[in-house]
Amino acid sequence: MGLFGIPAAMKSRTSSPLATLPPSNGADRDLPTPRLDLDPGRVADRVRELQRVLPGTAIRYAVKANPHRAVLDVVAALGGGFDVAGATEAAAARASGVDSDALIHSNPVSSRSQLEQVHEHGVRLFVVDSAPEIVKLAGIAPEARVLIRLITSGAGSDWPLSRKFGCAPDDALMLLKSVADHGLDAAGIAFHVGSQQHNPHAWEEPLTIAAQVFSDARRLGLEPSTVDLGGGFPADHEGGAPPLQEYGRAIRAALTKAFGRRHPDTLIEPGRGIVGDAGVLESAVIGVANRGGRRWVYLDVGVYSGLVETLGEAIRYRITTSKDGGPTGPCVVAGPTCDSADVMYERTPVELPLDLAEGDLVRFHSAGAYTTCYSTVGFNGFDPLPTRLVNAEFRPQP
Ligand SMILES: Cc1ncc(COP(=O)(O)O)c(C=O)c1O
């Protein structure tokens, strides 16, 4: 078994044939690199698929994954809402035309000024995980509905969200009670099973805990109504992941097992699962060097200009090149800055064509999430990763 219990074989890197977006090729060679080619049509497909596999569950797209206007407009047109992490995202979400009750603020610890602005944008549903935050919220948003975030292990995910936020199960009841004692609506429980979650059954344990908290809370006279199932739905990264139907089936079964046939209201906050597969990041080789017997391929995109999630080699993108077809060999893949942390894949080398040279194109597939908005604004003088819309005239049919 490899990292987080995933079989090592599933984690091996090979350049695989593409099941998703057709790569741009010869004709696009003159387009500037690096850039993200983003297809709103693919966003619509994923929203619809999530609606199909989890009927009755509200979608609150996690804006942080990719706040591009085109993405927000598609989600809004298909009846989704938004998970916002702060005031800027709340404003962007409202600009897509959704009602304020389609918004959730899921950042458990925020500054007062952020909370005030988010509240001014009409947000009334908040996630917290600590007592001081409840006091803060009571002073700013006295009509707030509040979900208490549970900690999860993040096991089975490539990008665990297990350390920074989430209360222990034993504290959740006390915090819900405190929400009510402060005059707010103790609305229920939230959790996140970790991003790029490979295990569709990862929702079972937190749902069992949530059901226990609900039943204890009812004994105290509270009426929790809502469970926020978070994100974690996978994109088509290297190694693959089960299809969304399996997630839908496992989550619906886990809800019934935990709560019986009368489920609470549910919502999900997918980010990567909606926008990941809608983007291809195209970059170019700027140089190739031999160092200590290893081939290093340097690209014009790196950790600081869109590929932050390669840190620790956590997210393994599928990679193709404009030279695919010939013999390949292992190489280290690095970014363009002079910073030594700007190396995407070294521990697990990538198989790339042996004749790859300056100017050849290297594409990172399913890179629509956590890339453009995760770039530095000018480290080493490199610009943040820009977006080019493909299929720009796409309009979803509601
Ligand atoms: C609170 C919260 N909700 C939703 C998401 C989106 O998660 P994912 O991209 O795995 O769907 C995140 C990601 O960091 C998050 O922190």
mmCIF file with all atom_site columns, N, CA, C and O in Angstrom, residues 84-104:
data_model
loop_
_atom_site.group_PDB
_atom_site.id
_atom_site.type_symbol
_atom_site.label_atom_id
_atom_site.label_alt_id
_atom_site.label_comp_id
_atom_site.label_asym_id
_atom_site.label_entity_id
_atom_site.label_seq_id
_atom_site.pdbx_PDB_ins_code
_atom_site.Cartn_x
_atom_site.Cartn_y
_atom_site.Cartn_z
_atom_site.occupancy
_atom_site.B_iso_or_equiv
_atom_site.pdbx_formal_charge
_atom_site.auth_seq_id
_atom_site.auth_comp_id
_atom_site.auth_asym_id
_atom_site.auth_atom_id
_atom_site.pdbx_PDB_model_num
ATOM 1  N N  . VAL A 1 84  ? -18.394 29.866 -0.551  1.00 0.00 ? 84  VAL A N  1
ATOM 2  C CA . VAL A 1 84  ? -17.444 30.979 -0.639  1.00 0.00 ? 84  VAL A CA 1
ATOM 3  C C  . VAL A 1 84  ? -16.550 30.993 0.591   1.00 0.00 ? 84  VAL A C  1
ATOM 4  O O  . VAL A 1 84  ? -16.981 30.674 1.692   1.00 0.00 ? 84  VAL A O  1
ATOM 5  N N  . ALA A 1 85  ? -15.288 31.381 0.373   1.00 0.00 ? 85  ALA A N  1
ATOM 6  C CA . ALA A 1 85  ? -14.322 31.391 1.465   1.00 0.00 ? 85  ALA A CA 1
ATOM 7  C C  . ALA A 1 85  ? -14.122 32.789 2.030   1.00 0.00 ? 85  ALA A C  1
ATOM 8  O O  . ALA A 1 85  ? -13.415 32.959 3.023   1.00 0.00 ? 85  ALA A O  1
ATOM 9  N N  . GLY A 1 86  ? -14.738 33.789 1.413   1.00 0.00 ? 86  GLY A N  1
ATOM 10 C CA . GLY A 1 86  ? -14.551 35.150 1.886   1.00 0.00 ? 86  GLY A CA 1
ATOM 11 C C  . GLY A 1 86  ? -15.347 36.110 1.034   1.00 0.00 ? 86  GLY A C  1
ATOM 12 O O  . GLY A 1 86  ? -16.138 35.705 0.158   1.00 0.00 ? 86  GLY A O  1
ATOM 13 N N  . ALA A 1 87  ? -15.131 37.412 1.274   1.00 0.00 ? 87  ALA A N  1
ATOM 14 C CA . ALA A 1 87  ? -15.986 38.439 0.668   1.00 0.00 ? 87  ALA A CA 1
ATOM 15 C C  . ALA A 1 87  ? -15.814 38.536 -0.847  1.00 0.00 ? 87  ALA A C  1
ATOM 16 O O  . ALA A 1 87  ? -16.790 38.732 -1.574  1.00 0.00 ? 87  ALA A O  1
ATOM 17 N N  . THR A 1 88  ? -14.593 38.409 -1.346  1.00 0.00 ? 88  THR A N  1
ATOM 18 C CA . THR A 1 88  ? -14.379 38.526 -2.795  1.00 0.00 ? 88  THR A CA 1
ATOM 19 C C  . THR A 1 88  ? -15.130 37.418 -3.525  1.00 0.00 ? 88  THR A C  1
ATOM 20 O O  . THR A 1 88  ? -15.781 37.656 -4.552  1.00 0.00 ? 88  THR A O  1
ATOM 21 N N  . GLU A 1 89  ? -15.048 36.216 -2.982  1.00 0.00 ? 89  GLU A N  1
ATOM 22 C CA . GLU A 1 89  ? -15.766 35.105 -3.611  1.00 0.00 ? 89  GLU A CA 1
ATOM 23 C C  . GLU A 1 89  ? -17.282 35.285 -3.475  1.00 0.00 ? 89  GLU A C  1
ATOM 24 O O  . GLU A 1 89  ? -18.035 34.932 -4.390  1.00 0.00 ? 89  GLU A O  1
ATOM 25 N N  . ALA A 1 90  ? -17.716 35.836 -2.339  1.00 0.00 ? 90  ALA A N  1
ATOM 26 C CA . ALA A 1 90  ? -19.162 36.060 -2.161  1.00 0.00 ? 90  ALA A CA 1
ATOM 27 C C  . ALA A 1 90  ? -19.665 37.049 -3.211  1.00 0.00 ? 90  ALA A C  1
ATOM 28 O O  . ALA A 1 90  ? -20.723 36.851 -3.811  1.00 0.00 ? 90  ALA A O  1
ATOM 29 N N  . ALA A 1 91  ? -18.893 38.101 -3.462  1.00 0.00 ? 91  ALA A N  1
ATOM 30 C CA . ALA A 1 91  ? -19.292 39.100 -4.460  1.00 0.00 ? 91  ALA A CA 1
ATOM 31 C C  . ALA A 1 91  ? -19.331 38.468 -5.851  1.00 0.00 ? 91  ALA A C  1
ATOM 32 O O  . ALA A 1 91  ? -20.275 38.686 -6.622  1.00 0.00 ? 91  ALA A O  1
ATOM 33 N N  . ALA A 1 92  ? -18.330 37.657 -6.166  1.00 0.00 ? 92  ALA A N  1
ATOM 34 C CA . ALA A 1 92  ? -18.296 36.999 -7.482  1.00 0.00 ? 92  ALA A CA 1
ATOM 35 C C  . ALA A 1 92  ? -19.494 36.070 -7.629  1.00 0.00 ? 92  ALA A C  1
ATOM 36 O O  . ALA A 1 92  ? -20.121 35.997 -8.691  1.00 0.00 ? 92  ALA A O  1
ATOM 37 N N  . ALA A 1 93  ? -19.815 35.363 -6.562  1.00 0.00 ? 93  ALA A N  1
ATOM 38 C CA . ALA A 1 93  ? -20.947 34.429 -6.617  1.00 0.00 ? 93  ALA A CA 1
ATOM 39 C C  . ALA A 1 93  ? -22.249 35.193 -6.836  1.00 0.00 ? 93  ALA A C  1
ATOM 40 O O  . ALA A 1 93  ? -23.059 34.819 -7.688  1.00 0.00 ? 93  ALA A O  1
ATOM 41 N N  . ARG A 1 94  ? -22.452 36.281 -6.102  1.00 0.00 ? 94  ARG A N  1
ATOM 42 C CA . ARG A 1 94  ? -23.688 37.060 -6.267  1.00 0.00 ? 94  ARG A CA 1
ATOM 43 C C  . ARG A 1 94  ? -23.785 37.626 -7.685  1.00 0.00 ? 94  ARG A C  1
ATOM 44 O O  . ARG A 1 94  ? -24.874 37.728 -8.243  1.00 0.00 ? 94  ARG A O  1
ATOM 45 N N  . ALA A 1 95  ? -22.621 37.992 -8.259  1.00 0.00 ? 95  ALA A N  1
ATOM 46 C CA . ALA A 1 95  ? -22.628 38.573 -9.611  1.00 0.00 ? 95  ALA A CA 1
ATOM 47 C C  . ALA A 1 95  ? -23.124 37.569 -10.656 1.00 0.00 ? 95  ALA A C  1
ATOM 48 O O  . ALA A 1 95  ? -23.527 37.954 -11.746 1.00 0.00 ? 95  ALA A O  1
ATOM 49 N N  . SER A 1 96  ? -23.110 36.279 -10.322 1.00 0.00 ? 96  SER A N  1
ATOM 50 C CA . SER A 1 96  ? -23.626 35.288 -11.275 1.00 0.00 ? 96  SER A CA 1
ATOM 51 C C  . SER A 1 96  ? -25.146 35.224 -11.214 1.00 0.00 ? 96  SER A C  1
ATOM 52 O O  . SER A 1 96  ? -25.763 34.460 -11.962 1.00 0.00 ? 96  SER A O  1
ATOM 53 N N  . GLY A 1 97  ? -25.749 35.982 -10.300 1.00 0.00 ? 97  GLY A N  1
ATOM 54 C CA . GLY A 1 97  ? -27.208 36.106 -10.277 1.00 0.00 ? 97  GLY A CA 1
ATOM 55 C C  . GLY A 1 97  ? -27.918 35.203 -9.281  1.00 0.00 ? 97  GLY A C  1
ATOM 56 O O  . GLY A 1 97  ? -29.146 35.211 -9.222  1.00 0.00 ? 97  GLY A O  1
ATOM 57 N N  . VAL A 1 98  ? -27.170 34.427 -8.484  1.00 0.00 ? 98  VAL A N  1
ATOM 58 C CA . VAL A 1 98  ? -27.860 33.524 -7.552  1.00 0.00 ? 98  VAL A CA 1
ATOM 59 C C  . VAL A 1 98  ? -28.392 34.288 -6.339  1.00 0.00 ? 98  VAL A C  1
ATOM 60 O O  . VAL A 1 98  ? -27.881 35.347 -5.976  1.00 0.00 ? 98  VAL A O  1
ATOM 61 N N  . ASP A 1 99  ? -29.437 33.729 -5.716  1.00 0.00 ? 99  ASP A N  1
ATOM 62 C CA . ASP A 1 99  ? -29.948 34.303 -4.472  1.00 0.00 ? 99  ASP A CA 1
ATOM 63 C C  . ASP A 1 99  ? -28.942 34.069 -3.356  1.00 0.00 ? 99  ASP A C  1
ATOM 64 O O  . ASP A 1 99  ? -28.171 33.112 -3.398  1.00 0.00 ? 99  ASP A O  1
ATOM 65 N N  . SER A 1 100 ? -29.040 34.900 -2.334  1.00 0.00 ? 100 SER A N  1
ATOM 66 C CA . SER A 1 100 ? -28.088 34.744 -1.230  1.00 0.00 ? 100 SER A CA 1
ATOM 67 C C  . SER A 1 100 ? -28.292 33.419 -0.497  1.00 0.00 ? 100 SER A C  1
ATOM 68 O O  . SER A 1 100 ? -27.362 32.901 0.112   1.00 0.00 ? 100 SER A O  1
ATOM 69 N N  . ASP A 1 101 ? -29.493 32.836 -0.563  1.00 0.00 ? 101 ASP A N  1
ATOM 70 C CA . ASP A 1 101 ? -29.663 31.557 0.149   1.00 0.00 ? 101 ASP A CA 1
ATOM 71 C C  . ASP A 1 101 ? -29.023 30.387 -0.596  1.00 0.00 ? 101 ASP A C  1
ATOM 72 O O  . ASP A 1 101 ? -29.062 29.246 -0.132  1.00 0.00 ? 101 ASP A O  1
ATOM 73 N N  . ALA A 1 102 ? -28.416 30.665 -1.752  1.00 0.00 ? 102 ALA A N  1
ATOM 74 C CA . ALA A 1 102 ? -27.652 29.621 -2.454  1.00 0.00 ? 102 ALA A CA 1
ATOM 75 C C  . ALA A 1 102 ? -26.165 29.718 -2.122  1.00 0.00 ? 102 ALA A C  1
ATOM 76 O O  . ALA A 1 102 ? -25.325 29.141 -2.811  1.00 0.00 ? 102 ALA A O  1
ATOM 77 N N  . LEU A 1 103 ? -25.843 30.455 -1.058  1.00 0.00 ? 103 LEU A N  1
ATOM 78 C CA . LEU A 1 103 ? -24.434 30.622 -0.681  1.00 0.00 ? 103 LEU A CA 1
ATOM 79 C C  . LEU A 1 103 ? -24.172 30.024 0.698   1.00 0.00 ? 103 LEU A C  1
ATOM 80 O O  . LEU A 1 103 ? -25.029 30.061 1.575   1.00 0.00 ? 103 LEU A O  1
ATOM 81 N N  . ILE A 1 104 ? -22.971 29.480 0.854   1.00 0.00 ? 104 ILE A N  1
ATOM 82 C CA . ILE A 1 104 ? -22.516 29.032 2.166   1.00 0.00 ? 104 ILE A CA 1
ATOM 83 C C  . ILE A 1 104 ? -21.096 29.537 2.355   1.00 0.00 ? 104 ILE A C  1
ATOM 84 O O  . ILE A 1 104 ? -20.282 29.497 1.423   1.00 0.00 ? 104 ILE A O  1
#
